[in-house]
XYZ file of C-alpha atoms in Angstrom:
694
model
C -0.738 60.782 -48.149
C -1.186 64.380 -49.269
C 0.640 65.182 -52.500
C 1.236 68.913 -52.847
C 3.943 70.045 -55.272
C 6.067 72.996 -54.193
C 8.170 73.470 -57.296
C 9.251 76.567 -59.188
C 6.719 79.264 -60.011
C 7.469 79.004 -63.719
C 4.496 76.674 -64.267
C 1.708 78.239 -62.143
C -1.158 76.516 -63.983
C 0.224 73.066 -63.440
C 1.017 73.828 -59.786
C -2.150 75.757 -59.006
C -3.433 75.106 -55.448
C -6.875 74.180 -56.751
C -5.305 70.946 -58.049
C -3.846 70.045 -54.644
C -5.009 66.996 -52.691
C -6.813 65.227 -55.522
C -7.922 61.700 -54.715
C -8.873 60.536 -51.222
C -7.403 62.159 -48.116
C -8.261 61.307 -44.496
C -8.841 63.720 -41.616
C -10.210 62.693 -38.214
C -11.348 59.390 -39.677
C -13.432 61.010 -42.403
C -12.475 60.696 -46.061
C -12.578 63.508 -48.584
C -12.507 62.803 -52.296
C -11.445 65.556 -54.691
C -11.737 64.975 -58.435
C -11.084 67.112 -61.509
C -13.394 67.236 -64.536
C -14.002 70.480 -66.405
C -16.752 69.140 -68.693
C -18.915 66.994 -66.397
C -22.194 68.423 -65.122
C -22.753 65.756 -62.465
C -20.530 63.208 -60.685
C -21.605 60.611 -58.139
C -19.561 58.578 -55.663
C -20.700 55.004 -55.118
C -19.376 52.920 -52.230
C -19.752 49.153 -52.378
C -20.141 46.370 -49.887
C -16.648 45.075 -48.946
C -17.689 41.499 -49.777
C -19.827 42.198 -52.856
C -18.284 44.808 -55.106
C -21.468 45.100 -57.170
C -23.716 45.957 -54.209
C -23.901 49.718 -53.677
C -24.239 50.650 -50.003
C -23.963 54.405 -50.418
C -24.354 56.912 -53.235
C -23.280 60.511 -52.687
C -23.153 63.329 -55.239
C -19.947 65.324 -55.572
C -20.279 69.079 -55.307
C -18.490 71.482 -57.661
C -15.718 73.372 -55.873
C -14.715 75.615 -58.772
C -12.205 75.458 -61.634
C -13.252 71.926 -62.592
C -12.792 70.402 -59.133
C -15.505 68.266 -57.546
C -15.544 67.158 -53.922
C -17.345 64.986 -51.396
C -16.716 64.147 -47.711
C -18.133 61.058 -46.046
C -17.092 58.814 -43.117
C -17.807 55.743 -45.265
C -14.778 56.636 -47.369
C -12.182 55.054 -45.080
C -9.290 52.563 -45.520
C -10.615 49.427 -47.162
C -13.592 51.169 -48.753
C -14.377 50.030 -52.296
C -15.736 52.789 -54.510
C -16.361 53.992 -58.057
C -17.478 57.139 -59.827
C -20.252 57.836 -62.281
C -20.091 60.962 -64.408
C -22.626 62.682 -66.627
C -22.095 65.542 -69.021
C -22.907 67.067 -72.382
C -22.917 65.052 -75.570
C -20.704 66.888 -78.044
C -17.623 66.141 -80.160
C -14.885 64.964 -77.829
C -17.142 64.275 -74.847
C -18.056 60.644 -74.147
C -20.061 60.706 -70.915
C -22.061 57.666 -69.885
C -23.582 57.731 -66.417
C -24.073 53.969 -66.456
C -20.309 53.349 -66.406
C -18.526 52.822 -63.084
C -15.181 54.631 -63.310
C -11.910 54.484 -61.430
C -10.623 57.418 -59.421
C -7.467 58.446 -61.345
C -5.708 58.889 -57.981
C -6.808 55.544 -56.480
C -4.012 53.822 -54.534
C -5.581 50.409 -55.083
C -7.851 48.776 -57.656
C -9.819 45.520 -57.761
C -11.524 43.804 -60.670
C -15.176 42.816 -60.800
C -14.980 41.299 -64.263
C -13.688 42.046 -67.740
C -13.156 45.832 -68.084
C -14.941 46.422 -64.762
C -12.915 47.913 -61.950
C -13.328 49.455 -58.509
C -11.089 51.851 -56.603
C -9.990 51.052 -53.059
C -8.986 53.382 -50.225
C -5.653 52.000 -49.022
C -3.971 52.124 -45.631
C -0.523 53.354 -46.672
C 1.250 52.896 -43.321
C 4.600 51.083 -43.446
C 7.638 50.837 -41.199
C 10.716 51.677 -43.240
C 12.910 50.969 -40.220
C 15.239 53.831 -40.986
C 16.280 52.353 -44.356
C 17.171 55.174 -46.730
C 17.590 55.387 -50.479
C 21.103 54.348 -51.581
C 21.610 57.584 -53.515
C 24.059 56.056 -56.013
C 25.721 58.801 -58.107
C 25.039 58.579 -61.828
C 28.691 57.984 -62.689
C 28.681 54.858 -60.505
C 25.289 53.637 -61.709
C 24.968 50.366 -63.624
C 21.341 49.653 -64.553
C 19.829 46.191 -64.867
C 16.592 46.293 -66.883
C 14.232 43.418 -66.263
C 10.660 42.207 -65.924
C 9.528 41.768 -62.332
C 7.862 38.415 -62.937
C 10.456 37.078 -65.344
C 13.370 37.742 -62.996
C 12.337 35.220 -60.343
C 9.678 33.016 -61.966
C 12.023 30.066 -62.630
C 14.699 30.555 -59.974
C 14.976 27.239 -58.077
C 16.605 28.973 -55.107
C 13.420 30.948 -54.452
C 10.368 29.325 -52.792
C 7.632 28.498 -55.294
C 5.097 30.771 -53.577
C 7.392 33.748 -54.257
C 8.090 32.994 -57.910
C 7.371 35.977 -60.149
C 6.435 38.324 -57.291
C 7.594 41.513 -55.628
C 8.768 39.359 -52.733
C 10.620 37.116 -55.185
C 12.606 40.062 -56.490
C 13.552 40.928 -52.913
C 14.511 37.346 -52.028
C 18.166 36.892 -50.972
C 18.823 34.712 -54.038
C 17.830 37.525 -56.423
C 19.706 40.155 -54.464
C 22.802 37.947 -54.340
C 22.756 37.643 -58.131
C 22.430 41.399 -58.618
C 25.248 42.132 -56.187
C 27.464 39.440 -57.685
C 26.938 40.855 -61.160
C 27.819 44.309 -59.883
C 24.761 46.297 -60.928
C 23.611 49.181 -58.735
C 20.000 49.629 -59.857
C 17.228 47.390 -61.115
C 14.951 49.045 -63.686
C 11.594 47.296 -63.713
C 9.253 47.129 -66.661
C 5.878 48.636 -65.676
C 4.491 47.723 -62.265
C 1.675 50.281 -62.368
C -1.636 48.419 -62.588
C -2.140 47.420 -66.229
C -4.412 45.238 -68.348
C -4.151 43.183 -71.530
C -5.708 44.394 -74.755
C -8.850 42.508 -75.866
C -7.137 41.547 -79.131
C -4.424 39.678 -77.216
C -6.912 37.921 -74.962
C -8.838 36.726 -78.010
C -5.633 35.023 -79.219
C -4.887 33.451 -75.846
C -2.049 35.911 -75.182
C -1.458 38.622 -72.582
C 0.321 41.943 -72.375
C 3.393 40.632 -70.573
C 5.474 43.805 -70.678
C 2.731 45.930 -69.105
C 2.803 49.046 -71.292
C -0.985 49.455 -71.021
C -1.613 51.385 -67.819
C -4.870 51.168 -65.908
C -3.868 53.251 -62.875
C -0.946 55.602 -62.307
C -0.979 55.142 -58.507
C -1.841 51.475 -57.944
C 0.731 48.656 -58.090
C -0.021 45.712 -60.353
C -1.693 43.199 -58.039
C -0.936 40.003 -60.055
C 2.771 40.523 -59.287
C 2.074 40.142 -55.560
C 2.078 36.855 -53.677
C -1.171 34.954 -53.343
C -1.304 35.849 -49.646
C -1.002 39.586 -50.337
C -3.622 39.431 -53.075
C -5.995 37.642 -50.714
C -5.623 40.423 -48.142
C -6.272 43.160 -50.701
C -4.613 46.266 -52.170
C -3.134 47.479 -48.867
C -1.236 44.193 -48.496
C -0.087 44.390 -52.128
C 1.280 47.883 -51.499
C 3.081 46.676 -48.362
C 4.721 43.904 -50.385
C 5.926 46.461 -52.936
C 7.349 48.653 -50.182
C 8.930 45.628 -48.538
C 10.640 44.811 -51.827
C 12.017 48.334 -52.115
C 13.178 48.291 -48.481
C 15.121 45.044 -48.861
C 16.732 46.145 -52.121
C 17.733 49.428 -50.500
C 19.236 47.560 -47.554
C 21.436 45.778 -50.092
C 22.418 49.093 -51.701
C 20.375 48.482 -54.856
C 18.219 51.257 -56.287
C 14.794 50.707 -57.842
C 13.903 52.504 -61.074
C 10.411 52.174 -62.538
C 9.573 52.178 -66.231
C 6.492 54.417 -66.212
C 3.878 54.741 -68.958
C 2.226 58.156 -68.712
C 2.022 58.807 -72.449
C -1.205 56.806 -72.926
C -3.631 54.599 -71.004
C -5.355 51.259 -71.497
C -8.538 52.978 -72.738
C -7.132 52.635 -76.286
C -8.926 54.330 -79.204
C -12.038 56.441 -78.932
C -14.288 53.372 -79.055
C -12.193 51.432 -76.556
C -12.852 50.712 -72.864
C -14.042 53.457 -70.515
C -12.328 52.749 -67.227
C -11.439 56.214 -65.924
C -10.176 59.306 -67.774
C -12.342 58.820 -70.865
C -15.521 58.668 -68.816
C -14.554 61.529 -66.495
C -13.450 64.077 -69.085
C -12.392 62.658 -72.425
C -12.018 66.072 -74.057
C -9.547 67.297 -71.444
C -7.417 64.226 -70.823
C -6.704 62.980 -74.369
C -5.241 64.699 -77.420
C -7.864 65.043 -80.125
C -9.031 67.001 -83.119
C -11.969 69.389 -82.821
C -14.292 66.681 -84.111
C -13.198 64.294 -81.337
C -10.855 62.106 -83.403
C -7.814 61.173 -81.361
C -4.345 62.465 -82.158
C -2.359 59.312 -81.486
C 1.392 59.928 -81.231
C 2.006 56.756 -79.196
C 0.715 54.072 -81.557
C -1.455 52.756 -78.731
C -4.793 54.376 -79.569
C -4.639 57.482 -77.401
C -2.192 60.076 -76.093
C -2.441 61.823 -72.734
C -2.887 65.553 -73.338
C -0.213 67.086 -71.131
C -1.065 70.485 -72.602
C -3.822 70.588 -69.957
C -2.807 71.396 -66.393
C -4.857 68.597 -64.823
C -3.360 65.868 -67.019
C 0.166 67.116 -66.353
C -0.563 67.380 -62.644
C -1.812 63.795 -62.629
C 1.589 62.676 -63.932
C 3.515 64.874 -61.506
C 1.484 63.751 -58.507
C 1.954 60.106 -59.453
C 5.721 60.575 -59.645
C 5.778 62.311 -56.270
C 3.731 59.523 -54.734
C 6.024 56.739 -55.930
C 9.198 58.690 -55.096
C 8.035 59.686 -51.619
C 5.534 57.105 -50.391
C 7.133 54.071 -52.070
C 10.720 55.416 -51.980
C 11.409 54.767 -55.667
C 14.857 55.964 -56.806
C 14.200 56.828 -60.434
C 11.906 56.689 -63.427
C 12.358 55.737 -67.059
C 9.676 57.593 -69.027
C 8.214 55.526 -71.842
C 7.764 57.605 -75.035
C 8.784 60.717 -73.120
C 8.453 62.934 -76.186
C 4.668 62.633 -75.846
C 4.821 64.192 -72.379
C 6.627 67.217 -73.809
C 4.130 68.034 -76.576
C 2.363 71.384 -76.311
C -1.152 72.495 -77.264
C -0.128 72.390 -80.934
C 1.131 68.816 -80.345
C 4.745 69.812 -81.004
C 7.620 68.790 -78.755
C 8.976 71.507 -76.467
C 12.014 70.657 -74.305
C 10.860 73.443 -71.967
C 7.351 72.012 -71.635
C 5.887 72.906 -68.213
C 5.579 69.265 -67.200
C 9.167 68.409 -68.160
C 10.405 71.466 -66.257
C 8.218 70.706 -63.249
C 9.597 67.156 -63.041
C 13.148 68.547 -62.924
C 12.391 71.477 -60.584
C 10.151 69.736 -58.047
C 11.978 69.329 -54.689
C 10.138 66.061 -54.069
C 11.816 64.621 -57.168
C 15.256 66.177 -56.745
C 16.890 62.941 -55.584
C 15.452 60.634 -58.252
C 16.957 59.674 -61.579
C 14.988 60.859 -64.600
C 15.535 58.897 -67.800
C 13.679 59.729 -71.002
C 12.912 57.393 -73.855
C 13.362 60.349 -76.215
C 10.948 59.479 -78.980
C 7.366 58.670 -79.915
C 5.686 57.881 -83.253
C 4.271 61.352 -83.970
C 5.645 64.072 -86.238
C 9.007 65.255 -84.906
C 8.942 62.385 -82.464
C 12.646 61.477 -82.490
C 14.309 63.795 -79.963
C 17.471 62.022 -78.812
C 19.789 64.608 -77.262
C 17.127 67.315 -77.068
C 15.869 66.958 -73.515
C 17.042 69.567 -71.020
C 19.421 69.657 -68.075
C 18.631 67.095 -65.409
C 17.439 64.488 -67.887
C 19.293 61.369 -68.957
C 18.189 59.710 -72.199
C 18.180 56.278 -73.766
C 20.806 56.697 -76.464
C 19.603 54.822 -79.518
C 22.453 56.309 -81.559
C 24.855 54.503 -79.250
C 22.940 51.246 -79.653
C 22.925 51.446 -83.428
C 26.572 52.405 -83.825
C 27.838 49.698 -81.464
C 25.743 47.027 -83.173
C 26.949 48.196 -86.570
C 30.597 48.152 -85.581
C 30.668 44.650 -84.111
C 27.964 42.952 -86.190
C 26.544 44.369 -89.413
C 29.878 45.937 -90.439
C 31.562 42.558 -89.967
C 28.948 40.801 -92.076
C 29.341 43.461 -94.779
C 33.114 43.014 -94.752
C 32.770 39.263 -95.308
C 30.912 39.955 -98.545
C 32.854 43.012 -99.762
C 36.362 42.519 -98.320
C 36.273 45.986 -96.774
C 34.149 47.529 -94.005
C 31.538 50.163 -94.915
C 32.957 52.727 -92.454
C 35.976 53.367 -90.281
C 36.274 53.572 -86.525
C 35.445 57.250 -85.951
C 31.726 56.986 -85.249
C 32.253 54.070 -82.873
C 34.933 56.019 -80.995
C 32.554 58.946 -80.518
C 30.009 56.663 -78.832
C 32.708 54.968 -76.757
C 33.784 58.358 -75.421
C 30.335 59.543 -74.307
C 28.492 60.789 -77.414
C 29.672 64.388 -77.233
C 28.105 64.969 -80.661
C 24.664 64.219 -79.168
C 24.772 65.707 -75.668
C 25.911 69.213 -74.791
C 28.933 69.948 -72.635
C 26.578 71.230 -69.923
C 24.800 67.870 -69.765
C 27.920 65.768 -70.191
C 28.369 62.038 -70.820
C 26.046 60.990 -67.978
C 23.090 62.249 -70.022
C 23.629 59.156 -72.166
C 22.088 55.906 -70.972
C 24.018 53.458 -73.108
C 22.443 50.195 -74.161
C 23.057 47.519 -76.761
C 19.846 45.611 -76.054
C 16.646 46.334 -74.144
C 13.378 44.540 -73.418
C 12.253 45.657 -76.872
C 14.290 43.805 -79.509
C 16.718 40.928 -79.693
C 18.491 39.675 -76.599
C 22.283 39.781 -76.679
C 22.422 36.091 -77.624
C 19.867 36.491 -80.396
C 21.586 39.611 -81.714
C 24.584 37.454 -82.648
C 22.498 34.430 -83.722
C 19.719 35.711 -85.997
C 19.685 37.929 -89.058
C 15.895 38.323 -89.056
C 13.111 38.306 -86.462
C 11.104 35.168 -85.704
C 7.870 36.464 -84.176
C 5.227 34.094 -85.521
C 4.215 33.108 -81.965
C 2.863 36.640 -81.509
C -0.037 35.936 -83.846
C 0.668 38.718 -86.356
C 2.245 36.656 -89.148
C 5.695 37.975 -88.224
C 4.703 41.539 -89.156
C 5.294 42.988 -85.684
C 8.682 43.962 -84.281
C 11.562 45.834 -85.870
C 12.863 44.719 -89.257
C 16.149 46.638 -88.930
C 18.076 44.927 -86.130
C 21.721 45.433 -87.118
C 22.289 41.838 -86.076
C 24.562 39.137 -87.510
C 24.034 35.386 -87.223
C 27.699 34.633 -88.066
C 26.770 32.393 -90.960
C 23.951 30.231 -89.588
C 20.436 31.353 -88.678
C 19.560 30.347 -85.126
C 20.601 27.160 -83.393
C 23.702 25.370 -84.599
C 26.291 22.823 -83.492
C 29.041 24.434 -85.574
C 31.867 25.016 -83.081
C 33.484 27.847 -85.064
C 30.216 29.742 -85.420
C 29.455 29.324 -81.726
C 32.927 30.584 -80.765
C 32.486 33.655 -82.995
C 29.109 34.356 -81.433
C 30.500 34.099 -77.914
C 33.297 36.539 -78.730
C 30.820 38.927 -80.334
C 28.768 38.892 -77.129
C 31.897 39.639 -75.105
C 32.774 42.536 -77.428
C 29.279 43.992 -77.103
C 29.189 43.588 -73.329
C 32.703 44.967 -73.036
C 31.863 48.013 -75.127
C 28.758 48.691 -73.035
C 30.522 48.517 -69.677
C 33.704 50.321 -70.741
C 32.016 53.277 -72.466
C 31.565 56.720 -70.949
C 27.937 57.228 -69.922
C 25.510 55.156 -67.868
C 25.370 51.482 -68.921
C 22.144 49.461 -68.962
C 22.301 45.653 -69.072
C 19.196 43.754 -70.143
C 18.331 40.993 -67.687
C 19.660 37.658 -68.840
C 22.238 39.067 -71.248
C 24.888 38.411 -68.618
C 24.445 34.698 -69.294
C 23.302 34.757 -72.919
C 19.550 34.291 -72.601
C 17.696 33.545 -75.856
C 14.135 34.252 -76.964
C 14.429 32.077 -80.058
C 14.772 35.091 -82.332
C 11.585 36.812 -81.114
C 12.395 40.527 -81.046
C 8.990 41.692 -79.790
C 8.061 39.300 -76.985
C 5.631 41.748 -75.354
C 2.819 39.158 -75.356
C 4.821 36.093 -74.305
C 4.307 35.325 -70.607
C 6.083 31.971 -70.694
C 9.491 30.293 -70.319
C 10.413 32.110 -73.534
C 10.665 35.361 -71.556
C 11.316 34.114 -68.009
C 14.971 33.944 -67.028
C 16.383 30.421 -66.777
C 18.835 29.781 -63.947
C 20.483 26.546 -65.070
C 23.424 27.478 -67.263
C 25.937 25.791 -69.519
C 29.681 26.376 -68.983
C 29.870 29.038 -71.705
C 27.051 30.944 -70.010
C 28.878 30.885 -66.703
C 31.974 32.176 -68.496
C 29.970 35.026 -70.027
C 28.612 35.935 -66.592
C 32.171 35.973 -65.250
C 33.104 38.445 -68.004
C 30.161 40.711 -67.176
C 31.024 40.597 -63.474
C 34.681 41.371 -64.209
C 33.712 44.306 -66.417
C 31.467 45.916 -63.796
C 34.299 45.499 -61.287
C 36.756 47.201 -63.634
C 34.276 50.017 -64.171
C 34.075 50.572 -60.400
C 37.831 50.460 -59.953
C 38.802 52.772 -62.837
C 37.224 56.243 -62.674
C 38.733 57.095 -66.061
C 36.033 54.820 -67.541
C 33.156 56.803 -66.003
C 33.745 60.552 -66.423
C 31.080 62.901 -65.124
C 31.963 65.662 -67.573
C 33.437 66.088 -71.028
C 37.071 67.228 -70.997
C 37.959 70.609 -72.461
C 40.931 71.387 -74.672
C 41.167 74.857 -73.079
C 41.164 74.119 -69.359
C 41.229 71.334 -66.798
C 37.760 69.950 -66.091
C 37.295 68.094 -62.779
C 35.866 64.549 -63.010
C 36.411 64.411 -66.764
C 38.629 62.036 -68.706
C 41.271 63.458 -71.018
C 41.238 61.252 -74.093
C 44.004 60.521 -76.560
C 43.759 58.260 -79.579
C 46.443 56.116 -81.193
C 46.575 53.772 -84.167
C 47.838 50.190 -84.249
C 51.429 51.451 -84.473
C 51.135 53.441 -81.251
C 51.120 56.726 -83.181
C 48.579 59.509 -82.785
C 45.571 58.905 -85.011
C 45.531 61.036 -88.142
C 42.413 62.690 -89.462
C 42.318 60.390 -92.465
C 42.415 57.257 -90.327
C 39.159 58.037 -88.496
C 37.041 57.619 -91.628
C 39.177 55.062 -93.476
C 37.228 51.766 -93.830
C 40.565 49.957 -94.008
C 41.433 51.300 -90.566
C 39.349 49.564 -87.907
C 41.880 49.482 -85.065
C 42.375 52.112 -82.403
C 43.952 52.614 -79.013
C 41.971 54.800 -76.639
C 43.746 56.334 -73.641
C 41.607 57.995 -70.974
C 43.201 59.810 -68.028
C 41.007 60.989 -65.178
C 41.101 64.514 -63.749
C 40.634 63.705 -60.065
C 38.015 65.416 -57.966
C 36.897 62.728 -55.501
C 39.066 59.737 -56.466
C 42.748 59.047 -57.107
C 44.268 59.616 -60.535
C 43.633 56.791 -62.979
C 44.548 56.103 -66.591
C 43.432 53.276 -68.858
C 44.239 52.052 -72.352
C 41.517 50.339 -74.378
C 42.405 48.484 -77.573
C 39.663 47.996 -80.135
C 40.119 45.885 -83.247
C 36.997 45.814 -85.429
C 38.179 43.539 -88.216
C 38.247 39.744 -88.493
C 41.854 39.740 -89.698
C 44.488 39.399 -86.943
C 46.829 42.302 -86.338
C 49.872 43.261 -84.275
C 49.433 46.369 -82.143
C 52.269 48.443 -80.682
C 51.365 49.911 -77.301
C 51.901 53.703 -77.219
C 54.904 55.197 -75.469
C 53.306 57.851 -73.262
C 55.199 60.139 -70.917
C 54.770 58.988 -67.322
C 53.616 55.459 -68.203
C 56.095 52.733 -67.215
C 53.885 49.685 -67.875
C 50.505 48.489 -69.035
C 48.606 45.931 -66.951
C 46.238 43.809 -69.030
C 42.965 43.723 -67.063
C 40.557 42.119 -69.517
C 40.420 40.669 -73.031
C 37.407 39.651 -75.083
C 39.591 37.023 -76.761
C 39.506 34.913 -73.587
C 36.676 32.408 -73.161
C 36.881 33.068 -69.412
C 38.475 36.103 -67.750
C 42.173 35.651 -67.034
C 42.799 35.162 -63.306
C 45.860 37.427 -63.183
C 47.095 40.655 -64.700
C 49.773 40.527 -67.392
C 52.191 43.467 -67.702
C 53.628 44.972 -70.887
C 56.131 47.809 -71.326
C 55.374 50.792 -73.574
C 56.273 49.933 -77.137
C 55.497 46.246 -76.681
C 53.878 44.496 -79.616
C 50.627 42.743 -78.714
C 49.106 40.288 -81.219
C 45.337 40.551 -81.562
C 43.031 37.985 -83.122
C 40.123 39.281 -85.189
C 37.387 41.427 -83.589
C 38.873 41.848 -80.146
C 38.961 44.321 -77.262
C 41.570 44.601 -74.522
C 41.605 46.838 -71.463
C 44.858 47.883 -69.776
C 45.612 50.021 -66.767
C 48.418 52.466 -67.528
C 50.689 52.491 -64.483
C 52.939 55.446 -63.694
């Protein structure tokens, strides 16, 4: 497939025609390879025997075509061809050429291994019959994301045939799709499926890079996730299995979002492996000092230098390929701040690459989600990405955890909470203090947990991390978790502690799915999956990280709560505003919010910050644009002491229908109705959702 961006003219270097059609393209049965390297003085294409990937059957030099582009055309370069590149160049600070190294084409659609740190590129037949299946095109306000690991999702599911366990086909199996639809999510966000490798350090300890944040190729799918049959038939069959997965998920109305790692590659530090970019043009592809030392803002050994047009174009072309050829619906950009760093290594929200991703017509229909930080200077940029971007909202995560967990633990020891309810309310209502009115609440991807950190179960069961299995003496992983074990560390048979933990999980899940913004559920949280307190299980490819599908009654109850909450989110547009409301004028598809205290009176300014005041009533009324008028009342009680709450008497409201309560072990089967002014008793740390009926 030819990948030729046609975006705005504001980034002419990045979109220059001389960077078009990089990689292998076919015309009249003859393949042309175009490659970019500004510092090489010679590049050779080697094509290998299809049955012996170490036996060279053809060697052809690439010719310079100007502006750093090299090209070669040969009929041997056809679908199924196995090839590599060898590059030579000057020896100077920053350049690490070694003609003896066989290198991957950065644009290769398939890769195969010939041994440790030895790889070959493969020309792939990309044909596939989509059968008229289109992308679901779920609007952001109706999106509920389910973040999970492709292998872990199906590896242990007894309803899936063993040969499909942990594969692309396993994710697309009817049993997996049925679970996703039953839960009510609209998109599955997959941890990296770009071809990746494990770091030598992990292999030496008998571990692997399970999460996959160590990219080998930006265009090739990770072959080990394919079925044995697809792997046996080669990269083209692996790609077809990936596309088949996407097609079946789309048929079910489920979008596919990829977690993509463009900020660094698996080549690690300057003395690490040379698999592709380092051997082709180290000076141009990686951020470095004048003396060749790397500027590492990712913590992974290297950082892709998106200040160069070719490196940025590599990212853009990869995105276009996956969005167009593989029909991917969205991307979550790992350490996205790195991609927006300029030639001085400072973050620029108007960086040409970030603007090109938003402006490119080929990417107009995909969701773009930034992880808005890296580990470099000025790396934390939550709220600072531009229009068109959504962002992982770590401020939301921290505030919600504090409110329901660490604040409660603090109160047990000090008899009063450290803060009031104001900060929590701001996050509940869409984080208007973080995202501009132009971007609105849908710029916030809300999450309480993610792949990185405690699971929901462990968040309420452990005060500290337990990562000794990772082989780093428990030094790895975050130390600040804002968790609360409710009095016992880890496993316990104490019925009171277990009941408190279950309610805490319901409060956290309820907050996530009833907040303005885009919610993201971590796979397994819907039934309380545990990782034994490991908050950095990146190297654990085992039952510790694979989802278990045999559940205890309390887990089935928790799933029923999650399913009920996603249903309520769908049915009540007041819970999912597209815009922030304005005090000056009516804003379509916003929610007008009013706040009341436990007495049903309008909240005073003093109450917001008062640590003694941890109870609020949140009324959100929609401003219809595409759906009927809707109004909800959400009660939040963030204190372990019980309290009586008087429902507010609001003009036009004749009754309140109780839709959901976190106090219930299982969701109530029927609605209960209360008149305005009714007194509702609440047990400690509880949420209740009502529909306000006119």
